[in-house]
PDB file of C-alpha atoms in Angstrom:
ATOM      1  CA  MET A   1      -9.936  24.510  -4.892  1.00  0.00           C
ATOM      2  CA  LYS A   2      -9.477  22.735  -0.968  1.00  0.00           C
ATOM      3  CA  ALA A   3      -6.756  20.391   0.835  1.00  0.00           C
ATOM      4  CA  VAL A   4      -6.477  18.682   3.760  1.00  0.00           C
ATOM      5  CA  ILE A   5      -3.561  20.224   5.830  1.00  0.00           C
ATOM      6  CA  ILE A   6      -1.524  19.531   9.017  1.00  0.00           C
ATOM      7  CA  ASN A   7      -0.528  22.099  11.197  1.00  0.00           C
ATOM      8  CA  LYS A   8       0.722  19.938  13.715  1.00  0.00           C
ATOM      9  CA  THR A   9       1.928  16.074  14.093  1.00  0.00           C
ATOM     10  CA  GLY A  10      -0.908  13.484  16.462  1.00  0.00           C
ATOM     11  CA  GLY A  11      -4.130  11.963  16.078  1.00  0.00           C
ATOM     12  CA  SER A  12      -7.061  12.073  13.389  1.00  0.00           C
ATOM     13  CA  GLU A  13      -7.722  15.344  14.794  1.00  0.00           C
ATOM     14  CA  VAL A  14      -4.818  17.565  13.272  1.00  0.00           C
ATOM     15  CA  LEU A  15      -6.412  16.923   9.877  1.00  0.00           C
ATOM     16  CA  GLU A  16      -8.064  20.255   8.336  1.00  0.00           C
ATOM     17  CA  LEU A  17     -10.022  20.554   5.174  1.00  0.00           C
ATOM     18  CA  LYS A  18      -8.842  24.123   4.047  1.00  0.00           C
ATOM     19  CA  ASP A  19      -9.583  26.560   0.861  1.00  0.00           C
ATOM     20  CA  ILE A  20      -6.213  26.571  -1.254  1.00  0.00           C
ATOM     21  CA  GLN A  21      -4.827  28.478  -4.197  1.00  0.00           C
ATOM     22  CA  LEU A  22      -2.591  26.755  -6.754  1.00  0.00           C
ATOM     23  CA  ASP A  23       0.098  28.970  -9.396  1.00  0.00           C
ATOM     24  CA  ASP A  24       0.259  27.616 -12.933  1.00  0.00           C
ATOM     25  CA  PRO A  25       2.243  24.573 -12.957  1.00  0.00           C
ATOM     26  CA  LYS A  26       6.231  24.992 -13.645  1.00  0.00           C
ATOM     27  CA  SER A  27       8.757  23.272 -15.749  1.00  0.00           C
ATOM     28  CA  GLY A  28       8.006  19.233 -16.153  1.00  0.00           C
ATOM     29  CA  GLU A  29       4.377  19.911 -14.153  1.00  0.00           C
ATOM     30  CA  VAL A  30       0.941  19.355 -14.634  1.00  0.00           C
ATOM     31  CA  LEU A  31      -1.830  20.348 -12.553  1.00  0.00           C
ATOM     32  CA  ILE A  32      -4.349  17.913 -11.695  1.00  0.00           C
ATOM     33  CA  LYS A  33      -7.911  18.243 -11.170  1.00  0.00           C
ATOM     34  CA  ASN A  34      -8.172  14.735  -8.684  1.00  0.00           C
ATOM     35  CA  GLU A  35     -11.259  12.455  -9.315  1.00  0.00           C
ATOM     36  CA  ALA A  36     -10.119   9.664  -6.397  1.00  0.00           C
ATOM     37  CA  ILE A  37      -7.588   9.842  -4.241  1.00  0.00           C
ATOM     38  CA  GLY A  38      -6.362   6.784  -2.301  1.00  0.00           C
ATOM     39  CA  LEU A  39      -6.608   5.743   1.588  1.00  0.00           C
ATOM     40  CA  ASN A  40      -2.955   4.305   2.648  1.00  0.00           C
ATOM     41  CA  TYR A  41      -1.640   3.429   6.237  1.00  0.00           C
ATOM     42  CA  ILE A  42       1.727   5.669   5.354  1.00  0.00           C
ATOM     43  CA  ASP A  43      -0.783   8.483   5.604  1.00  0.00           C
ATOM     44  CA  THR A  44      -1.261   8.076   9.230  1.00  0.00           C
ATOM     45  CA  TYR A  45       2.288   7.981   9.683  1.00  0.00           C
ATOM     46  CA  HIS A  46       2.889  11.303   7.859  1.00  0.00           C
ATOM     47  CA  ARG A  47       0.134  12.549   9.738  1.00  0.00           C
ATOM     48  CA  SER A  48       1.301  11.155  13.099  1.00  0.00           C
ATOM     49  CA  GLY A  49       4.895  12.119  12.843  1.00  0.00           C
ATOM     50  CA  LEU A  50       6.586   8.467  12.826  1.00  0.00           C
ATOM     51  CA  TYR A  51       7.533   9.504   8.973  1.00  0.00           C
ATOM     52  CA  PRO A  52       8.265  13.102   9.810  1.00  0.00           C
ATOM     53  CA  VAL A  53       7.080  15.668   7.326  1.00  0.00           C
ATOM     54  CA  GLU A  54       8.022  20.048   7.213  1.00  0.00           C
ATOM     55  CA  LEU A  55       4.942  21.247   8.674  1.00  0.00           C
ATOM     56  CA  PRO A  56       2.604  22.942   7.538  1.00  0.00           C
ATOM     57  CA  SER A  57       1.935  19.951   5.945  1.00  0.00           C
ATOM     58  CA  ASN A  58      -0.323  18.689   2.888  1.00  0.00           C
ATOM     59  CA  ILE A  59      -1.245  14.823   3.464  1.00  0.00           C
ATOM     60  CA  GLY A  60      -1.608  11.980   1.108  1.00  0.00           C
ATOM     61  CA  ILE A  61       0.405  10.236  -1.631  1.00  0.00           C
ATOM     62  CA  GLU A  62      -2.227   8.298  -3.951  1.00  0.00           C
ATOM     63  CA  GLY A  63      -4.512   9.556  -6.456  1.00  0.00           C
ATOM     64  CA  ALA A  64      -6.013   9.757  -9.991  1.00  0.00           C
ATOM     65  CA  GLY A  65      -7.465  11.959 -12.269  1.00  0.00           C
ATOM     66  CA  VAL A  66      -7.289  14.093 -15.478  1.00  0.00           C
ATOM     67  CA  ILE A  67      -4.841  16.959 -16.242  1.00  0.00           C
ATOM     68  CA  GLU A  68      -6.420  20.384 -16.473  1.00  0.00           C
ATOM     69  CA  LYS A  69      -3.076  22.431 -17.441  1.00  0.00           C
ATOM     70  CA  VAL A  70       0.527  21.413 -18.188  1.00  0.00           C
ATOM     71  CA  GLY A  71       3.381  23.393 -17.492  1.00  0.00           C
ATOM     72  CA  PRO A  72       6.520  24.261 -19.613  1.00  0.00           C
ATOM     73  CA  ASP A  73       8.287  21.253 -21.788  1.00  0.00           C
ATOM     74  CA  VAL A  74       5.964  18.927 -20.846  1.00  0.00           C
ATOM     75  CA  ASN A  75       6.036  17.097 -23.934  1.00  0.00           C
ATOM     76  CA  ASP A  76       4.713  13.293 -22.871  1.00  0.00           C
ATOM     77  CA  PHE A  77       0.945  14.263 -21.228  1.00  0.00           C
ATOM     78  CA  LYS A  78      -1.479  16.767 -22.397  1.00  0.00           C
ATOM     79  CA  VAL A  79      -4.567  18.282 -21.148  1.00  0.00           C
ATOM     80  CA  GLY A  80      -7.460  15.815 -20.680  1.00  0.00           C
ATOM     81  CA  ASP A  81      -5.166  12.847 -19.816  1.00  0.00           C
ATOM     82  CA  LYS A  82      -6.420  10.457 -17.166  1.00  0.00           C
ATOM     83  CA  VAL A  83      -3.463   9.914 -14.868  1.00  0.00           C
ATOM     84  CA  ALA A  84      -2.187   8.204 -11.381  1.00  0.00           C
ATOM     85  CA  TYR A  85       0.161   8.518  -8.790  1.00  0.00           C
ATOM     86  CA  ALA A  86       1.674   6.908  -5.655  1.00  0.00           C
ATOM     87  CA  SER A  87       4.599   9.114  -4.563  1.00  0.00           C
ATOM     88  CA  MET A  88       5.885  12.042  -2.846  1.00  0.00           C
ATOM     89  CA  PRO A  89       5.258  14.749  -3.209  1.00  0.00           C
ATOM     90  CA  ILE A  90       2.804  14.279  -0.456  1.00  0.00           C
ATOM     91  CA  GLY A  91      -0.439  16.186  -1.290  1.00  0.00           C
ATOM     92  CA  SER A  92      -3.241  14.078  -2.743  1.00  0.00           C
ATOM     93  CA  TYR A  93      -5.915  14.406  -0.024  1.00  0.00           C
ATOM     94  CA  SER A  94      -7.096  17.622  -2.304  1.00  0.00           C
ATOM     95  CA  THR A  95      -9.812  18.708  -4.990  1.00  0.00           C
ATOM     96  CA  HIS A  96      -6.799  19.929  -7.300  1.00  0.00           C
ATOM     97  CA  ARG A  97      -2.945  19.750  -7.042  1.00  0.00           C
ATOM     98  CA  ILE A  98       0.325  20.208  -8.843  1.00  0.00           C
ATOM     99  CA  PHE A  99       2.249  17.205  -9.615  1.00  0.00           C
ATOM    100  CA  PRO A 100       5.810  16.183 -11.547  1.00  0.00           C
ATOM    101  CA  THR A 101       5.426  14.750 -14.956  1.00  0.00           C
ATOM    102  CA  LYS A 102       8.450  12.263 -13.890  1.00  0.00           C
ATOM    103  CA  LYS A 103       6.294  10.401 -11.155  1.00  0.00           C
ATOM    104  CA  LEU A 104       2.984  10.058 -13.269  1.00  0.00           C
ATOM    105  CA  VAL A 105       1.623   7.092 -14.975  1.00  0.00           C
ATOM    106  CA  LYS A 106      -1.153   7.475 -18.009  1.00  0.00           C
ATOM    107  CA  VAL A 107      -4.289   5.532 -17.356  1.00  0.00           C
ATOM    108  CA  PRO A 108      -4.956   2.602 -19.712  1.00  0.00           C
ATOM    109  CA  GLU A 109      -8.623   2.861 -21.182  1.00  0.00           C
ATOM    110  CA  GLY A 110     -10.855  -0.058 -19.303  1.00  0.00           C
ATOM    111  CA  ILE A 111     -10.198   1.477 -15.782  1.00  0.00           C
ATOM    112  CA  GLU A 112     -12.590   3.585 -13.556  1.00  0.00           C
ATOM    113  CA  LEU A 113     -10.466   6.255 -11.895  1.00  0.00           C
ATOM    114  CA  GLU A 114     -11.862   4.762  -8.200  1.00  0.00           C
ATOM    115  CA  ASN A 115     -10.040   1.069  -8.922  1.00  0.00           C
ATOM    116  CA  VAL A 116      -7.165   3.206  -9.780  1.00  0.00           C
ATOM    117  CA  VAL A 117      -6.279   4.959  -6.439  1.00  0.00           C
ATOM    118  CA  THR A 118      -6.379   1.174  -4.967  1.00  0.00           C
ATOM    119  CA  LEU A 119      -4.327  -0.336  -7.637  1.00  0.00           C
ATOM    120  CA  MET A 120      -1.426   2.459  -7.849  1.00  0.00           C
ATOM    121  CA  THR A 121      -0.251   1.795  -4.095  1.00  0.00           C
ATOM    122  CA  LYS A 122      -1.482  -1.316  -3.373  1.00  0.00           C
ATOM    123  CA  GLY A 123      -1.044  -2.820  -6.544  1.00  0.00           C
ATOM    124  CA  ILE A 124       2.432  -1.819  -6.824  1.00  0.00           C
ATOM    125  CA  THR A 125       3.372  -2.654  -3.633  1.00  0.00           C
ATOM    126  CA  THR A 126       2.323  -5.984  -4.236  1.00  0.00           C
ATOM    127  CA  PHE A 127       4.402  -5.702  -7.468  1.00  0.00           C
ATOM    128  CA  TYR A 128       7.508  -5.174  -5.902  1.00  0.00           C
ATOM    129  CA  LEU A 129       6.918  -7.696  -3.152  1.00  0.00           C
ATOM    130  CA  LEU A 130       6.100 -10.504  -4.634  1.00  0.00           C
ATOM    131  CA  HIS A 131       8.410  -9.899  -8.174  1.00  0.00           C
ATOM    132  CA  LYS A 132      11.425  -7.616  -6.896  1.00  0.00           C
ATOM    133  CA  THR A 133      12.212  -8.051  -3.174  1.00  0.00           C
ATOM    134  CA  TYR A 134      11.610 -11.811  -2.877  1.00  0.00           C
ATOM    135  CA  PRO A 135      10.823 -13.687  -6.313  1.00  0.00           C
ATOM    136  CA  VAL A 136       8.601 -16.221  -5.332  1.00  0.00           C
ATOM    137  CA  LYS A 137       7.971 -19.211  -7.354  1.00  0.00           C
ATOM    138  CA  SER A 138       5.300 -21.352  -7.946  1.00  0.00           C
ATOM    139  CA  GLY A 139       4.988 -24.356  -5.530  1.00  0.00           C
ATOM    140  CA  GLU A 140       6.448 -22.067  -2.694  1.00  0.00           C
ATOM    141  CA  THR A 141       4.196 -21.564   0.694  1.00  0.00           C
ATOM    142  CA  ILE A 142       4.549 -18.091   1.813  1.00  0.00           C
ATOM    143  CA  LEU A 143       2.972 -16.008   4.601  1.00  0.00           C
ATOM    144  CA  TYR A 144       1.145 -13.116   4.183  1.00  0.00           C
ATOM    145  CA  HIS A 145       0.159 -10.768   7.775  1.00  0.00           C
ATOM    146  CA  ALA A 146      -3.307  -8.686   7.631  1.00  0.00           C
ATOM    147  CA  ALA A 147      -4.511 -11.004   4.411  1.00  0.00           C
ATOM    148  CA  ALA A 148      -8.149  -9.186   5.122  1.00  0.00           C
ATOM    149  CA  GLY A 149      -6.530  -5.651   4.384  1.00  0.00           C
ATOM    150  CA  GLY A 150      -5.915  -3.484   1.310  1.00  0.00           C
ATOM    151  CA  VAL A 151      -2.791  -5.032   0.155  1.00  0.00           C
ATOM    152  CA  GLY A 152      -3.598  -8.985   1.415  1.00  0.00           C
ATOM    153  CA  GLN A 153      -6.830  -8.231  -0.642  1.00  0.00           C
ATOM    154  CA  ILE A 154      -4.826  -8.136  -4.036  1.00  0.00           C
ATOM    155  CA  LEU A 155      -1.684  -9.931  -2.488  1.00  0.00           C
ATOM    156  CA  CYS A 156      -2.804 -12.967  -1.637  1.00  0.00           C
ATOM    157  CA  GLN A 157      -4.829 -13.180  -5.001  1.00  0.00           C
ATOM    158  CA  TRP A 158      -1.832 -12.201  -7.029  1.00  0.00           C
ATOM    159  CA  ALA A 159       0.167 -14.848  -5.397  1.00  0.00           C
ATOM    160  CA  LYS A 160      -2.259 -17.787  -6.056  1.00  0.00           C
ATOM    161  CA  SER A 161      -2.196 -16.818  -9.964  1.00  0.00           C
ATOM    162  CA  LEU A 162       1.362 -17.415  -9.505  1.00  0.00           C
ATOM    163  CA  GLY A 163       1.343 -20.797  -8.455  1.00  0.00           C
ATOM    164  CA  CYS A 164       1.954 -20.089  -4.620  1.00  0.00           C
ATOM    165  CA  THR A 165       0.384 -21.473  -1.409  1.00  0.00           C
ATOM    166  CA  VAL A 166      -0.624 -18.158   0.995  1.00  0.00           C
ATOM    167  CA  ILE A 167      -1.227 -18.726   4.403  1.00  0.00           C
ATOM    168  CA  GLY A 168      -2.579 -15.721   5.669  1.00  0.00           C
ATOM    169  CA  THR A 169      -2.981 -14.270   9.128  1.00  0.00           C
ATOM    170  CA  VAL A 170      -5.629 -11.957  10.161  1.00  0.00           C
ATOM    171  CA  GLY A 171      -7.053 -10.259  13.575  1.00  0.00           C
ATOM    172  CA  SER A 172     -10.513 -11.112  13.991  1.00  0.00           C
ATOM    173  CA  ASP A 173     -12.775 -14.168  12.908  1.00  0.00           C
ATOM    174  CA  GLU A 174     -14.945 -12.061  11.004  1.00  0.00           C
ATOM    175  CA  LYS A 175     -12.065 -11.341   8.672  1.00  0.00           C
ATOM    176  CA  ILE A 176     -11.505 -15.159   7.982  1.00  0.00           C
ATOM    177  CA  GLU A 177     -14.114 -15.426   5.392  1.00  0.00           C
ATOM    178  CA  ILE A 178     -12.656 -12.459   3.883  1.00  0.00           C
ATOM    179  CA  ALA A 179      -9.214 -13.659   3.553  1.00  0.00           C
ATOM    180  CA  LYS A 180     -10.108 -16.912   1.911  1.00  0.00           C
ATOM    181  CA  ALA A 181     -11.766 -15.187  -0.318  1.00  0.00           C
ATOM    182  CA  ASN A 182      -9.136 -13.034  -1.418  1.00  0.00           C
ATOM    183  CA  GLY A 183      -7.366 -16.668  -2.155  1.00  0.00           C
ATOM    184  CA  CYS A 184      -5.420 -17.623   1.145  1.00  0.00           C
ATOM    185  CA  ASP A 185      -5.047 -21.856   1.468  1.00  0.00           C
ATOM    186  CA  HIS A 186      -5.049 -21.298   5.181  1.00  0.00           C
ATOM    187  CA  VAL A 187      -6.217 -18.505   7.134  1.00  0.00           C
ATOM    188  CA  ILE A 188      -4.749 -17.888  10.827  1.00  0.00           C
ATOM    189  CA  ASN A 189      -6.180 -15.506  13.498  1.00  0.00           C
ATOM    190  CA  TYR A 190      -3.192 -14.447  15.309  1.00  0.00           C
ATOM    191  CA  SER A 191      -5.202 -13.123  18.437  1.00  0.00           C
ATOM    192  CA  LYS A 192      -6.247 -16.735  19.221  1.00  0.00           C
ATOM    193  CA  GLU A 193      -3.883 -19.041  17.986  1.00  0.00           C
ATOM    194  CA  ASN A 194      -0.244 -18.962  18.082  1.00  0.00           C
ATOM    195  CA  PHE A 195       0.424 -17.871  14.220  1.00  0.00           C
ATOM    196  CA  ALA A 196       4.396 -19.428  14.384  1.00  0.00           C
ATOM    197  CA  GLU A 197       3.015 -22.431  16.005  1.00  0.00           C
ATOM    198  CA  ARG A 198       0.609 -23.269  12.733  1.00  0.00           C
ATOM    199  CA  VAL A 199       2.467 -22.315  10.178  1.00  0.00           C
ATOM    200  CA  LYS A 200       5.342 -25.056  11.171  1.00  0.00           C
ATOM    201  CA  GLU A 201       2.386 -27.256  11.169  1.00  0.00           C
ATOM    202  CA  ILE A 202       1.144 -26.351   8.153  1.00  0.00           C
ATOM    203  CA  THR A 203       4.751 -26.951   6.644  1.00  0.00           C
ATOM    204  CA  ASN A 204       5.453 -29.836   8.812  1.00  0.00           C
ATOM    205  CA  GLY A 205       8.173 -27.726  10.680  1.00  0.00           C
ATOM    206  CA  VAL A 206      10.158 -26.630   7.290  1.00  0.00           C
ATOM    207  CA  GLY A 207       8.952 -22.896   7.962  1.00  0.00           C
ATOM    208  CA  VAL A 208       8.666 -20.602   4.973  1.00  0.00           C
ATOM    209  CA  PRO A 209      10.921 -18.994   3.006  1.00  0.00           C
ATOM    210  CA  VAL A 210       9.559 -15.554   3.037  1.00  0.00           C
ATOM    211  CA  VAL A 211       7.040 -13.746   5.550  1.00  0.00           C
ATOM    212  CA  TYR A 212       5.439 -10.384   3.966  1.00  0.00           C
ATOM    213  CA  ASP A 213       4.571  -8.343   7.463  1.00  0.00           C
ATOM    214  CA  GLY A 214       2.933  -4.688   7.391  1.00  0.00           C
ATOM    215  CA  VAL A 215       1.929  -5.344  10.890  1.00  0.00           C
ATOM    216  CA  GLY A 216       4.888  -4.530  12.632  1.00  0.00           C
ATOM    217  CA  LYS A 217       5.546  -4.598  16.144  1.00  0.00           C
ATOM    218  CA  LYS A 218       3.385  -7.206  17.377  1.00  0.00           C
ATOM    219  CA  THR A 219       4.480 -10.295  14.528  1.00  0.00           C
ATOM    220  CA  PHE A 220       7.741  -9.366  13.989  1.00  0.00           C
ATOM    221  CA  ASP A 221       9.075 -12.007  16.393  1.00  0.00           C
ATOM    222  CA  GLY A 222       6.383 -14.574  15.661  1.00  0.00           C
ATOM    223  CA  SER A 223       7.369 -14.001  11.601  1.00  0.00           C
ATOM    224  CA  ILE A 224      11.078 -14.588  12.503  1.00  0.00           C
ATOM    225  CA  GLU A 225      10.231 -17.837  14.137  1.00  0.00           C
ATOM    226  CA  CYS A 226       8.370 -18.813  10.964  1.00  0.00           C
ATOM    227  CA  LEU A 227      10.912 -18.700   8.468  1.00  0.00           C
ATOM    228  CA  LYS A 228      12.953 -21.615   7.479  1.00  0.00           C
ATOM    229  CA  VAL A 229      16.919 -21.567   7.683  1.00  0.00           C
ATOM    230  CA  ARG A 230      17.848 -18.765   4.764  1.00  0.00           C
ATOM    231  CA  GLY A 231      14.660 -17.256   4.834  1.00  0.00           C
ATOM    232  CA  THR A 232      13.659 -13.721   4.127  1.00  0.00           C
ATOM    233  CA  MET A 233      11.855 -11.372   6.435  1.00  0.00           C
ATOM    234  CA  VAL A 234      10.189  -8.464   4.296  1.00  0.00           C
ATOM    235  CA  SER A 235       8.864  -5.732   6.539  1.00  0.00           C
ATOM    236  CA  PHE A 236       7.234  -3.331   5.075  1.00  0.00           C
ATOM    237  CA  GLY A 237       4.626  -1.543   7.466  1.00  0.00           C
ATOM    238  CA  ASN A 238       3.830  -0.810  10.805  1.00  0.00           C
ATOM    239  CA  ALA A 239       0.378  -1.188  11.059  1.00  0.00           C
ATOM    240  CA  SER A 240       0.464  -2.444  15.249  1.00  0.00           C
ATOM    241  CA  GLY A 241       3.533   0.087  16.194  1.00  0.00           C
ATOM    242  CA  PRO A 242       7.013   0.834  15.069  1.00  0.00           C
ATOM    243  CA  LEU A 243       9.575  -2.144  15.099  1.00  0.00           C
ATOM    244  CA  ASP A 244      11.181  -2.564  18.435  1.00  0.00           C
ATOM    245  CA  PRO A 245      15.154  -2.536  17.166  1.00  0.00           C
ATOM    246  CA  CYS A 246      16.481  -5.771  15.712  1.00  0.00           C
ATOM    247  CA  ASN A 247      18.531  -7.839  17.890  1.00  0.00           C
ATOM    248  CA  VAL A 248      20.604  -9.415  14.893  1.00  0.00           C
ATOM    249  CA  THR A 249      22.412 -11.950  17.058  1.00  0.00           C
ATOM    250  CA  LYS A 250      18.876 -13.340  18.194  1.00  0.00           C
ATOM    251  CA  SER A 251      16.793 -12.656  15.262  1.00  0.00           C
ATOM    252  CA  LEU A 252      18.796 -12.936  12.209  1.00  0.00           C
ATOM    253  CA  ALA A 253      21.934 -15.390  13.182  1.00  0.00           C
ATOM    254  CA  PRO A 254      20.475 -18.447  14.373  1.00  0.00           C
ATOM    255  CA  LYS A 255      19.309 -19.221  10.455  1.00  0.00           C
ATOM    256  CA  GLY A 256      21.119 -17.079   8.572  1.00  0.00           C
ATOM    257  CA  LEU A 257      18.160 -14.955   8.277  1.00  0.00           C
ATOM    258  CA  TYR A 258      17.494 -12.184   5.690  1.00  0.00           C
ATOM    259  CA  LEU A 259      15.812  -8.711   6.461  1.00  0.00           C
ATOM    260  CA  THR A 260      14.597  -6.263   4.317  1.00  0.00           C
ATOM    261  CA  ARG A 261      12.850  -3.377   5.079  1.00  0.00           C
ATOM    262  CA  PRO A 262      11.509  -1.590   1.457  1.00  0.00           C
ATOM    263  CA  SER A 263       9.059   0.560   0.359  1.00  0.00           C
ATOM    264  CA  ILE A 264       7.968   1.871  -3.548  1.00  0.00           C
ATOM    265  CA  ALA A 265      10.321   4.646  -3.758  1.00  0.00           C
ATOM    266  CA  HIS A 266      13.096   1.905  -3.505  1.00  0.00           C
ATOM    267  CA  TYR A 267      11.318  -0.135  -6.904  1.00  0.00           C
ATOM    268  CA  THR A 268      10.272   2.682  -8.848  1.00  0.00           C
ATOM    269  CA  THR A 269      13.336   5.172  -9.018  1.00  0.00           C
ATOM    270  CA  THR A 270      13.216   5.594 -12.706  1.00  0.00           C
ATOM    271  CA  ARG A 271      10.514   5.946 -15.543  1.00  0.00           C
ATOM    272  CA  GLU A 272      11.455   1.947 -16.290  1.00  0.00           C
ATOM    273  CA  GLU A 273      10.674   1.038 -13.441  1.00  0.00           C
ATOM    274  CA  LEU A 274       7.358   2.881 -12.548  1.00  0.00           C
ATOM    275  CA  ASP A 275       5.882   2.111 -16.081  1.00  0.00           C
ATOM    276  CA  GLU A 276       6.999  -1.596 -15.566  1.00  0.00           C
ATOM    277  CA  ALA A 277       5.321  -1.768 -11.801  1.00  0.00           C
ATOM    278  CA  ALA A 278       1.921   0.527 -13.106  1.00  0.00           C
ATOM    279  CA  GLY A 279       1.910  -1.864 -16.410  1.00  0.00           C
ATOM    280  CA  LYS A 280       1.699  -5.028 -14.730  1.00  0.00           C
ATOM    281  CA  THR A 281      -0.579  -3.948 -11.791  1.00  0.00           C
ATOM    282  CA  PHE A 282      -3.194  -2.454 -14.556  1.00  0.00           C
ATOM    283  CA  GLU A 283      -2.358  -6.154 -16.724  1.00  0.00           C
ATOM    284  CA  MET A 284      -2.915  -7.976 -13.830  1.00  0.00           C
ATOM    285  CA  PHE A 285      -6.480  -6.528 -12.923  1.00  0.00           C
ATOM    286  CA  ILE A 286      -7.422  -5.904 -16.722  1.00  0.00           C
ATOM    287  CA  THR A 287      -6.898  -9.726 -17.259  1.00  0.00           C
ATOM    288  CA  LYS A 288      -8.741 -10.382 -13.921  1.00  0.00           C
ATOM    289  CA  LYS A 289      -5.834 -12.478 -11.988  1.00  0.00           C
ATOM    290  CA  PHE A 290      -6.974 -10.599  -9.053  1.00  0.00           C
ATOM    291  CA  ASN A 291     -10.779  -8.925  -8.157  1.00  0.00           C
ATOM    292  CA  LEU A 292     -11.050  -6.103  -6.539  1.00  0.00           C
ATOM    293  CA  LYS A 293     -13.657  -4.889  -4.229  1.00  0.00           C
ATOM    294  CA  ILE A 294     -14.199  -1.159  -2.535  1.00  0.00           C
ATOM    295  CA  PHE A 295     -14.783  -1.494   0.971  1.00  0.00           C
ATOM    296  CA  LYS A 296     -15.941   1.960   1.431  1.00  0.00           C
ATOM    297  CA  LYS A 297     -15.990   5.512   0.106  1.00  0.00           C
ATOM    298  CA  TYR A 298     -15.103   9.024   2.197  1.00  0.00           C
ATOM    299  CA  SER A 299     -15.964  12.464   1.027  1.00  0.00           C
ATOM    300  CA  LEU A 300     -12.666  14.944   2.272  1.00  0.00           C
ATOM    301  CA  SER A 301     -14.974  16.512   4.629  1.00  0.00           C
ATOM    302  CA  GLU A 302     -14.814  13.112   6.278  1.00  0.00           C
ATOM    303  CA  ILE A 303     -11.049  12.635   6.436  1.00  0.00           C
ATOM    304  CA  VAL A 304     -11.137  12.496  10.033  1.00  0.00           C
ATOM    305  CA  LYS A 305     -13.437   9.547  10.262  1.00  0.00           C
ATOM    306  CA  ALA A 306     -11.569   7.982   7.699  1.00  0.00           C
ATOM    307  CA  HIS A 307      -8.013   8.016   9.664  1.00  0.00           C
ATOM    308  CA  GLU A 308     -10.418   6.438  12.644  1.00  0.00           C
ATOM    309  CA  ASP A 309     -11.534   3.554  10.951  1.00  0.00           C
ATOM    310  CA  LEU A 310      -8.417   3.012   9.149  1.00  0.00           C
ATOM    311  CA  GLU A 311      -6.344   2.789  12.292  1.00  0.00           C
ATOM    312  CA  GLY A 312      -9.249   0.752  14.143  1.00  0.00           C
ATOM    313  CA  ARG A 313      -8.639  -1.793  11.812  1.00  0.00           C
ATOM    314  CA  LYS A 314     -12.463  -1.237  10.712  1.00  0.00           C
ATOM    315  CA  ILE A 315     -11.655  -0.932   6.947  1.00  0.00           C
ATOM    316  CA  LEU A 316     -11.901  -4.539   5.646  1.00  0.00           C
ATOM    317  CA  GLY A 317     -10.051  -3.822   1.729  1.00  0.00           C
ATOM    318  CA  PRO A 318      -9.203  -0.940  -0.494  1.00  0.00           C
ATOM    319  CA  ALA A 319     -11.206   2.173   0.432  1.00  0.00           C
ATOM    320  CA  VAL A 320     -10.785   5.685  -1.260  1.00  0.00           C
ATOM    321  CA  ILE A 321     -11.768   9.353  -0.783  1.00  0.00           C
ATOM    322  CA  LEU A 322     -13.965  10.723  -3.346  1.00  0.00           C
ATOM    323  CA  PRO A 323     -12.792  14.577  -3.719  1.00  0.00           C
TER     324      PRO A 323
END
């Protein structure tokens, strides 16, 4: 069995593929043979130390595979079940792992496991953003940053299926057509244009009711400017770097704005919430409310390259790791 381990935080060079040995699963746990692993930006936060982990540590929060052993008192899962997960404890960058069943979901027939690991984190993120954090309504115009990225590929199409007009931003001209294919009605290259001014033009000076911002430092102030009175700023990532402290009086008070910093963990706290989120995500995929194209596949031995590509913004859509 092999797993990617970090003994210190830092750049992609700290990722090491090592041989490991696992004990048998304990009560409420199963042993999973990973068939596909998700590559997500949060993995770089754990690796860099932005989100602290206890060292030495495994890496990765998303995976899908087949159960090979079950621990005592496991009644809802059995050997041979196809399962997926997207949560702590981290450690999905591995050929095999022990995982608690309370955070597992069964994979329905008809979905390849390679697709599942593009759906769990990115799909469930889309679900909670559009249906829970700020429940969008048909006819609303919304702004989503990084519309050519992994979450963007799903969210923009999902939002269109709900009747929204979608404004998407990208960081280069080559990503414009990708964002349009993802369902964006308007695409802004924020490296060339002032996206806040363009959003005001598109909305006739009113602004949007919600901004979904996973870019972070580079787009925060402009996102605030894009919002209408009593709008909602949804900050859920730091692709361009950690956010500066928010000046509530300056940023939020003038328009009575709402600011939230959600994560999957906040919306999958119970078995019922997890099943609802995963079930809706699988349903939207099976009924083709959004199309999904895996941009690139990496092996575990290529994990350093995968992180370099991810942070270099070279991955235009979901990418997976195959152990």
